[in-house]
Coordinates of C-alpha atoms in Angstrom, one line a residue:
Chain A
X1 CA -25.6 6.8 14.8
X2 CA -23.2 4.4 16.6
X3 CA -20.4 2.9 14.5
X4 CA -18.2 0.2 15.8
X5 CA -14.9 -1.1 14.3
X6 CA -14.2 -4.6 15.5
X7 CA -10.9 -4.7 17.4
X8 CA -8.9 -7.9 17.0
X9 CA -5.4 -9.1 16.2
X10 CA -5.3 -7.6 12.7
X11 CA -3.2 -4.7 11.5
X12 CA -4.1 -1.2 10.4
X13 CA -7.5 -0.9 12.0
X14 CA -6.6 2.7 12.8
X15 CA -6.7 3.7 9.1
X16 CA -10.4 2.9 8.9
X17 CA -11.0 5.0 12.0
X18 CA -9.0 7.9 10.3
X19 CA -11.1 7.6 7.1
X20 CA -14.3 7.9 9.2
X21 CA -12.9 10.9 11.0
X22 CA -12.3 12.5 7.6
X23 CA -16.0 12.0 7.0
X24 CA -16.8 13.7 10.3
X25 CA -17.9 10.4 11.9
X26 CA -16.7 9.1 15.3
X27 CA -16.4 5.3 15.6
X28 CA -15.4 3.2 18.6
X29 CA -12.8 0.5 18.2
X30 CA -13.8 -2.4 20.4
X31 CA -14.1 -6.1 21.0
X32 CA -16.9 -5.7 23.5
X33 CA -19.8 -7.9 22.6
X34 CA -22.5 -5.6 24.0
X35 CA -21.1 -2.6 22.2
X36 CA -20.7 -4.5 18.9
X37 CA -24.3 -6.0 19.1
X38 CA -25.9 -2.6 19.8
X39 CA -24.1 -0.6 17.1
X40 CA -26.0 0.7 14.1
X41 CA -23.1 -0.1 11.8
X42 CA -20.2 -2.6 12.2
X43 CA -16.9 -2.5 10.3
X44 CA -14.7 -5.6 10.2
X45 CA -11.4 -4.5 8.7
X46 CA -8.1 -6.2 8.7
X47 CA -4.7 -7.0 7.2
X48 CA -3.1 -10.2 8.3
X49 CA -3.0 -14.0 7.9
X50 CA -6.2 -15.9 7.7
X51 CA -5.5 -19.0 9.9
X52 CA -4.1 -17.0 12.8
X53 CA -6.8 -14.4 12.6
X54 CA -9.6 -17.0 12.4
X55 CA -8.1 -18.7 15.5
X56 CA -8.1 -15.5 17.4
X57 CA -11.7 -14.8 16.5
X58 CA -12.7 -18.3 17.7
X59 CA -10.8 -18.0 20.9
X60 CA -12.6 -14.8 21.6
X61 CA -16.0 -16.2 20.3
X62 CA -16.1 -13.2 17.9
X63 CA -16.8 -15.7 15.1
X64 CA -20.2 -16.5 16.6
X65 CA -21.0 -12.9 17.3
X66 CA -20.2 -11.7 13.7
X67 CA -22.3 -14.2 11.9
X68 CA -25.3 -13.3 14.1
X69 CA -25.2 -9.6 13.5
X70 CA -28.4 -8.1 12.0
X71 CA -27.2 -4.5 11.4
X72 CA -25.2 -3.6 8.3
X73 CA -21.7 -5.0 8.5
X74 CA -18.8 -4.1 6.2
X75 CA -15.8 -6.4 5.9
X76 CA -12.6 -5.0 4.4
X77 CA -9.7 -6.9 2.8
X78 CA -8.9 -9.8 5.1
X79 CA -12.4 -9.1 6.6
X80 CA -13.9 -10.0 3.2
X81 CA -11.9 -13.2 3.0
X82 CA -12.8 -14.3 6.6
X83 CA -16.5 -13.8 5.7
X84 CA -16.2 -16.4 2.9
X85 CA -16.6 -20.1 3.4
X86 CA -12.9 -21.3 3.2
X87 CA -9.5 -19.8 2.5
X88 CA -6.5 -21.6 1.0
X89 CA -4.3 -19.5 3.3
X90 CA -3.5 -22.0 6.0
X91 CA -6.4 -24.2 4.7
X92 CA -8.8 -22.2 7.0
X93 CA -12.5 -22.7 7.5
X94 CA -13.9 -19.2 7.7
X95 CA -17.2 -17.6 8.8
X96 CA -19.2 -18.9 5.8
X97 CA -21.4 -15.7 5.4
X98 CA -20.6 -15.9 1.7
X99 CA -20.3 -19.2 -0.2
X100 CA -17.4 -17.9 -2.2
X101 CA -14.0 -19.5 -1.7
X102 CA -10.7 -17.7 -1.1
X103 CA -7.8 -18.9 -3.3
X104 CA -4.2 -17.9 -3.8
X105 CA -3.1 -16.0 -7.0
X106 CA -1.2 -18.5 -9.0
X107 CA 1.2 -16.7 -11.5
X108 CA 1.9 -20.0 -13.2
X109 CA -1.6 -20.0 -14.7
X110 CA -0.6 -17.3 -17.2
X111 CA 2.3 -16.8 -19.6
X112 CA 2.6 -13.0 -19.0
X113 CA 4.7 -11.9 -16.1
X114 CA 2.4 -11.1 -13.1
X115 CA 3.4 -10.1 -9.6
X116 CA 2.0 -11.2 -6.3
X117 CA 0.8 -9.5 -4.1
X118 CA -1.7 -7.7 -6.3
X119 CA -0.7 -4.3 -5.1
X120 CA -1.9 -0.9 -6.3
X121 CA -4.9 0.7 -8.0
X122 CA -7.2 -1.4 -10.1
X123 CA -10.6 -1.0 -11.6
X124 CA -14.0 -2.2 -10.2
X125 CA -16.8 -3.1 -12.6
X126 CA -20.2 -4.8 -12.9
X127 CA -21.2 -2.9 -9.8
X128 CA -24.3 -3.9 -7.9
X129 CA -25.8 -3.1 -4.5
X130 CA -26.1 0.0 -2.3
X131 CA -22.4 0.6 -1.3
X132 CA -21.6 1.5 -5.0
X133 CA -23.2 3.9 -7.3
X134 CA -23.2 3.9 -11.1
X135 CA -20.7 6.7 -11.4
X136 CA -18.1 4.3 -9.8
X137 CA -18.1 1.8 -12.7
X138 CA -14.5 1.2 -13.9
X139 CA -13.1 3.6 -11.3
X140 CA -9.7 2.7 -9.6
X141 CA -9.5 1.6 -6.0
X142 CA -6.5 0.4 -3.9
X143 CA -5.7 -3.3 -3.4
X144 CA -3.1 -5.2 -1.5
X145 CA -3.6 -8.9 -1.3
X146 CA -2.2 -12.3 -2.3
X147 CA -5.4 -14.3 -1.9
X148 CA -8.8 -13.5 -3.7
X149 CA -12.4 -14.5 -3.4
X150 CA -13.8 -16.4 -6.4
X151 CA -16.7 -15.1 -8.5
X152 CA -20.1 -16.2 -7.2
X153 CA -23.7 -15.4 -6.5
X154 CA -22.8 -12.8 -4.0
X155 CA -20.3 -10.9 -6.2
X156 CA -21.2 -7.2 -6.4
X157 CA -18.0 -5.9 -7.9
X158 CA -15.5 -7.5 -10.2
X159 CA -11.8 -6.8 -10.7
X160 CA -9.4 -8.5 -13.1
X161 CA -6.0 -9.5 -12.1
X162 CA -4.8 -12.8 -13.6
X163 CA -8.5 -13.6 -13.7
X164 CA -11.8 -12.0 -12.7
X165 CA -12.4 -12.1 -8.9
X166 CA -14.8 -10.7 -6.3
X167 CA -13.8 -7.2 -5.4
X168 CA -17.1 -6.8 -3.5
X169 CA -19.5 -9.2 -1.9
X170 CA -23.0 -8.8 -0.5
X171 CA -25.6 -11.0 1.2
X172 CA -28.5 -9.6 3.3
X173 CA -26.9 -7.2 5.9
X174 CA -23.3 -8.2 5.1
X175 CA -21.2 -6.2 2.7
X176 CA -17.5 -6.6 2.0
X177 CA -14.7 -5.2 -0.2
X178 CA -11.4 -6.8 -1.1
X179 CA -9.9 -3.3 -1.7
X180 CA -9.3 -0.7 0.9
X181 CA -12.0 2.1 0.7
X182 CA -10.1 3.9 3.5
X183 CA -7.1 4.3 1.2
X184 CA -8.9 4.7 -2.1
X185 CA -9.1 8.5 -2.3
X186 CA -12.4 10.2 -2.9
X187 CA -14.1 7.1 -4.4
X188 CA -13.3 5.2 -1.3
X189 CA -14.7 7.9 0.9
X190 CA -18.0 7.8 -1.1
X191 CA -18.2 4.0 -0.7
X192 CA -17.8 4.4 3.1
X193 CA -20.4 7.1 3.1
X194 CA -22.8 4.9 1.1
X195 CA -22.3 2.1 3.6
X196 CA -23.1 4.5 6.5
X197 CA -26.3 5.5 4.7
X198 CA -27.7 1.9 4.4
Chain B
X1 CA -6.2 -3.2 -15.4
X2 CA -3.6 -2.7 -12.6
X3 CA -2.4 0.9 -12.9
X4 CA 1.2 2.0 -13.0
X5 CA 1.8 4.1 -9.9
X6 CA 3.2 7.7 -9.6
X7 CA 4.7 8.3 -6.2
X8 CA 5.9 11.7 -5.0
X9 CA 8.6 11.4 -2.4
X10 CA 8.9 13.8 0.4
X11 CA 12.2 14.0 2.3
X12 CA 11.6 15.3 5.8
X13 CA 14.1 17.1 8.0
X14 CA 12.9 18.5 11.3
X15 CA 9.3 18.2 10.2
X16 CA 9.7 20.0 6.9
X17 CA 10.0 18.8 3.3
X18 CA 13.4 19.3 1.8
X19 CA 15.1 18.4 -1.5
X20 CA 18.8 18.1 -2.4
X21 CA 20.6 17.1 -5.6
X22 CA 22.7 13.9 -5.5
X23 CA 22.1 13.7 -1.8
X24 CA 23.6 17.2 -1.3
X25 CA 22.7 20.9 -1.3
X26 CA 19.5 20.6 0.7
X27 CA 16.7 23.2 0.4
X28 CA 13.4 23.6 2.3
X29 CA 10.2 23.1 0.2
X30 CA 7.3 23.1 2.7
X31 CA 4.9 21.4 5.1
X32 CA 4.7 17.6 4.5
X33 CA 1.0 17.2 5.3
X34 CA 0.0 20.2 3.1
X35 CA 2.2 19.1 0.2
X36 CA 1.1 15.4 0.6
X37 CA -2.6 16.4 0.6
X38 CA -2.1 18.5 -2.5
X39 CA -0.4 15.6 -4.4
X40 CA -3.2 13.2 -3.3
X41 CA -5.8 15.5 -4.6
X42 CA -3.9 15.9 -7.9
X43 CA -3.9 12.1 -8.4
X44 CA -0.7 10.8 -6.8
X45 CA -1.2 7.1 -6.3
X46 CA 0.9 6.8 -3.1
X47 CA 3.3 9.0 -1.1
X48 CA 6.6 8.3 0.5
X49 CA 7.9 10.2 3.5
X50 CA 11.5 9.7 4.4
X51 CA 12.8 11.1 7.7
X52 CA 16.3 12.2 6.9
X53 CA 16.9 13.7 10.3
X54 CA 16.7 10.3 11.9
X55 CA 18.6 11.4 14.9
X56 CA 17.2 9.8 18.0
X57 CA 15.9 12.9 19.8
X58 CA 13.9 14.0 16.7
X59 CA 12.2 10.6 16.3
X60 CA 9.1 11.7 18.2
X61 CA 8.6 14.7 15.9
X62 CA 8.4 12.3 13.0
X63 CA 6.0 9.9 14.7
X64 CA 3.6 12.7 15.4
X65 CA 4.0 13.9 11.8
X66 CA 3.1 10.3 10.7
X67 CA -0.1 10.5 12.8
X68 CA -1.1 13.8 11.2
X69 CA -0.4 12.3 7.7
X70 CA -2.5 9.2 8.5
X71 CA -5.4 11.4 9.7
X72 CA -5.4 13.8 6.7
X73 CA -4.3 11.7 3.7
X74 CA -6.7 9.3 1.9
X75 CA -4.2 7.3 -0.2
X76 CA -1.5 4.8 1.0
X77 CA 1.8 6.1 2.3
X78 CA 5.2 4.7 3.1
X79 CA 7.5 6.0 5.8
X80 CA 11.1 5.4 6.2
X81 CA 14.4 6.7 7.6
X82 CA 16.1 5.6 10.8
X83 CA 14.3 2.4 11.2
X84 CA 16.7 0.0 12.8
X85 CA 14.6 -2.5 14.9
X86 CA 11.3 -4.1 15.1
X87 CA 10.1 -1.6 17.8
X88 CA 10.5 1.2 15.3
X89 CA 8.3 -0.6 12.8
X90 CA 5.7 -1.2 15.5
X91 CA 5.5 2.5 16.5
X92 CA 5.3 3.6 12.8
X93 CA 2.5 1.1 12.1
X94 CA 0.7 2.2 15.2
X95 CA 1.0 5.8 14.1
X96 CA -0.9 4.9 10.9
X97 CA 1.8 4.2 8.2
X98 CA 0.7 1.7 5.5
X99 CA 4.2 0.6 4.6
X100 CA 7.7 0.9 6.0
X101 CA 10.8 1.5 4.0
X102 CA 14.0 0.1 5.3
X103 CA 17.4 0.7 3.8
X104 CA 20.8 0.5 5.6
X105 CA 19.3 -1.4 8.6
X106 CA 18.2 -4.2 6.2
X107 CA 21.7 -4.5 4.8
X108 CA 23.3 -4.5 8.3
X109 CA 20.7 -6.9 9.7
X110 CA 18.9 -8.7 6.9
X111 CA 16.9 -10.7 9.5
X112 CA 15.0 -7.4 10.2
X113 CA 13.2 -7.8 6.9
X114 CA 11.9 -11.3 7.9
X115 CA 11.0 -10.1 11.4
X116 CA 8.9 -7.2 10.1
X117 CA 7.3 -9.3 7.4
X118 CA 6.4 -12.0 9.9
X119 CA 4.9 -9.6 12.4
X120 CA 3.1 -7.1 10.2
X121 CA 2.8 -8.8 6.8
X122 CA 5.1 -8.5 3.7
X123 CA 2.9 -5.8 2.2
X124 CA 4.2 -3.6 5.0
X125 CA 7.9 -4.0 4.1
X126 CA 9.5 -1.9 1.3
X127 CA 13.2 -2.6 1.0
X128 CA 14.9 0.6 -0.4
X129 CA 18.2 0.1 -2.1
X130 CA 20.6 3.0 -3.1
X131 CA 23.0 1.7 -5.7
X132 CA 25.7 3.2 -7.9
X133 CA 27.0 1.8 -11.2
X134 CA 30.8 1.7 -11.1
X135 CA 33.2 -0.5 -13.0
X136 CA 30.5 -2.5 -14.7
X137 CA 28.8 -3.3 -11.4
X138 CA 25.8 -2.0 -9.4
X139 CA 27.1 -1.6 -5.9
X140 CA 24.7 -1.1 -2.9
X141 CA 25.4 1.9 -0.7
X142 CA 24.4 2.7 2.8
X143 CA 23.6 5.8 4.9
X144 CA 22.1 7.9 2.1
X145 CA 24.8 7.0 -0.4
X146 CA 27.8 7.7 1.9
X147 CA 29.1 4.1 2.5
X148 CA 29.8 1.5 -0.2
X149 CA 29.1 -2.1 0.6
X150 CA 30.3 -5.3 -1.1
X151 CA 26.7 -6.1 -2.1
X152 CA 25.5 -6.3 -5.7
X153 CA 22.1 -4.7 -6.4
X154 CA 20.5 -7.7 -8.1
X155 CA 21.5 -10.4 -5.6
X156 CA 20.7 -8.1 -2.6
X157 CA 17.2 -7.4 -4.1
X158 CA 16.6 -11.1 -4.6
X159 CA 17.7 -11.9 -1.1
X160 CA 15.4 -9.1 0.3
X161 CA 12.5 -10.7 -1.7
X162 CA 13.3 -14.1 -0.3
X163 CA 13.4 -12.7 3.2
X164 CA 9.9 -11.2 2.9
X165 CA 10.1 -7.8 1.2
X166 CA 6.8 -6.8 -0.3
X167 CA 8.4 -4.3 -2.7
X168 CA 11.8 -3.0 -3.8
X169 CA 12.5 0.7 -4.1
X170 CA 15.6 1.1 -6.2
X171 CA 17.3 4.5 -6.4
X172 CA 20.1 4.9 -8.9
X173 CA 22.7 7.2 -7.4
X174 CA 24.1 7.9 -10.8
X175 CA 20.7 9.2 -12.0
X176 CA 19.3 10.8 -8.8
X177 CA 18.8 14.6 -9.3
X178 CA 20.4 14.6 -12.7
X179 CA 17.0 14.6 -14.6
X180 CA 18.1 12.6 -17.6
X181 CA 15.8 9.7 -17.1
X182 CA 15.7 6.6 -14.9
X183 CA 18.2 3.7 -14.9
X184 CA 16.0 1.7 -17.2
X185 CA 18.4 -1.1 -18.1
X186 CA 19.1 -2.1 -14.5
X187 CA 15.4 -1.6 -13.7
X188 CA 14.3 -4.0 -16.4
X189 CA 16.7 -6.7 -15.2
X190 CA 15.5 -6.1 -11.6
X191 CA 11.8 -6.2 -12.5
X192 CA 12.3 -9.4 -14.6
X193 CA 14.2 -11.2 -11.8
X194 CA 11.7 -10.4 -9.0
X195 CA 8.2 -11.5 -8.3
X196 CA 7.4 -8.4 -6.2
X197 CA 6.7 -4.9 -7.5
X198 CA 9.7 -2.6 -8.3
X199 CA 9.5 1.2 -7.6
X200 CA 11.9 3.1 -9.8
X201 CA 13.6 6.2 -8.3
X202 CA 16.2 8.7 -9.4
X203 CA 16.4 10.5 -12.7
X204 CA 12.9 11.9 -13.5
X205 CA 13.2 15.1 -15.5
X206 CA 10.6 15.1 -18.3
X207 CA 7.3 13.3 -18.8
X208 CA 8.8 11.0 -21.4
X209 CA 11.1 9.6 -18.8
X210 CA 8.0 8.1 -17.1
X211 CA 6.9 6.4 -20.3
X212 CA 10.4 5.0 -20.7
X213 CA 10.6 3.7 -17.1
X214 CA 7.3 1.8 -17.5
X215 CA 8.0 0.4 -20.9
X216 CA 11.8 -0.1 -21.1
X217 CA 12.4 -0.2 -17.4
X218 CA 9.4 -2.4 -16.7
X219 CA 8.8 -0.7 -13.4
X220 CA 5.6 -1.1 -11.5
X221 CA 5.8 2.4 -10.0
X222 CA 7.9 5.5 -10.4
X223 CA 9.0 7.8 -7.6
X224 CA 10.1 11.4 -8.0
X225 CA 10.6 14.4 -5.8
X226 CA 12.1 17.7 -7.1
X227 CA 10.1 17.8 -10.4
X228 CA 6.9 17.7 -8.3
X229 CA 8.1 19.9 -5.5
X230 CA 9.4 22.6 -7.9
X231 CA 6.3 22.3 -10.1
X232 CA 8.2 21.3 -13.2
X233 CA 5.7 18.6 -13.9
X234 CA 2.1 18.6 -12.6
X235 CA 0.7 15.2 -11.8
X236 CA -2.6 15.6 -13.7
X237 CA -0.6 16.5 -16.9
X238 CA 1.8 13.5 -16.3
X239 CA -1.2 11.2 -16.0
X240 CA -2.8 12.3 -19.2
X241 CA 0.5 12.2 -21.0
X242 CA 1.0 8.6 -19.8
X243 CA -2.6 7.7 -20.9
X244 CA -1.9 9.1 -24.4
X245 CA 1.1 6.8 -24.5
X246 CA -1.0 3.7 -23.6
X247 CA 0.3 3.3 -20.1
X248 CA -2.4 2.2 -17.7
X249 CA -2.8 4.9 -15.1
X250 CA -5.6 5.8 -12.6

């Protein structure tokens, strides 16, 4: 099985590669069109700022490539946000794979004291789709983000922070998690394994 | 529910984990990757690795250790010690660190906080502050507690937040190694005045200290070293104790 991690100007791509190595799986980190198109599985990770990253993807035509992929694709963190329709971060038009919109956490919406970024371990619930299994309901996974994808038709996992948001999205061959499976202990490893089995 | 985090801290000297009391009397307590993996398996939420050698020639030893940690450990980890410029941040990020802790260098050059945040995101920047309560004031110290500054803990923490810090790691030098509980009053003031998470450090001795630091101290995370290294408190026991006391933990 050929696994590709899309290489672009986002941080911490290496940690996904390390997580795959711990599963005994070798991946190639590349921005080569041919290699990405011919892979069995594609991972689109990322930590960074939406507008800059989207610009980079467009300059390198990676945006056109990603939306046309037919094999299973897993977006992680910023990857999930860029797969949505629009992000409030830099008022950015994103890839539009999911209709959901990306908004900024607004602490002024609630009276309790709430910190942004949403950082640390939080629970995932109402799990659907193949990358999760029923034993993961209400388990804790690791998040770091200041923007979130709204709830919608493609939501396959829900997390509550200030309000319920999409911790996971799925449409056709596209999967995405807002949290970092590569940093989420044994639960995260199982989610990655489930993705590799699709 | 966002969980309160328990963070074991490993001080690294010449590639080995060490622990001292009040920044003195340092003893060797084992291999960092082995110890870190054990803590991760036991339910630690994050790990911190601080390079206390930080001499220039040993820098490469630490970078290769960070690579080993990144490969073997499946939870987030912060590294720190001896970071003085953007290039240090870059090489630690490339080695696989999730977060970077900066302390003295941030006080000497506050612009470093903004530079790292702009280049790598604010989630990457943990500003560590060592402070001592003296004459009714919390004074910020540098170089592992050896040099006093004219900075006040609360205003410096706020400035760090404004400059792009993603978290504040506050160590009370009065409480560190003494095992009589965390600096809860100061922590509560700090946590209430900031919009970013606060990690409490210094003073953990018994399990009830962790309940207090999350309730009275309003901390988002608590860091400890010796009680974990010397097996005085096991992380699974601590987690179930916190759960019984209605603290949200993983």
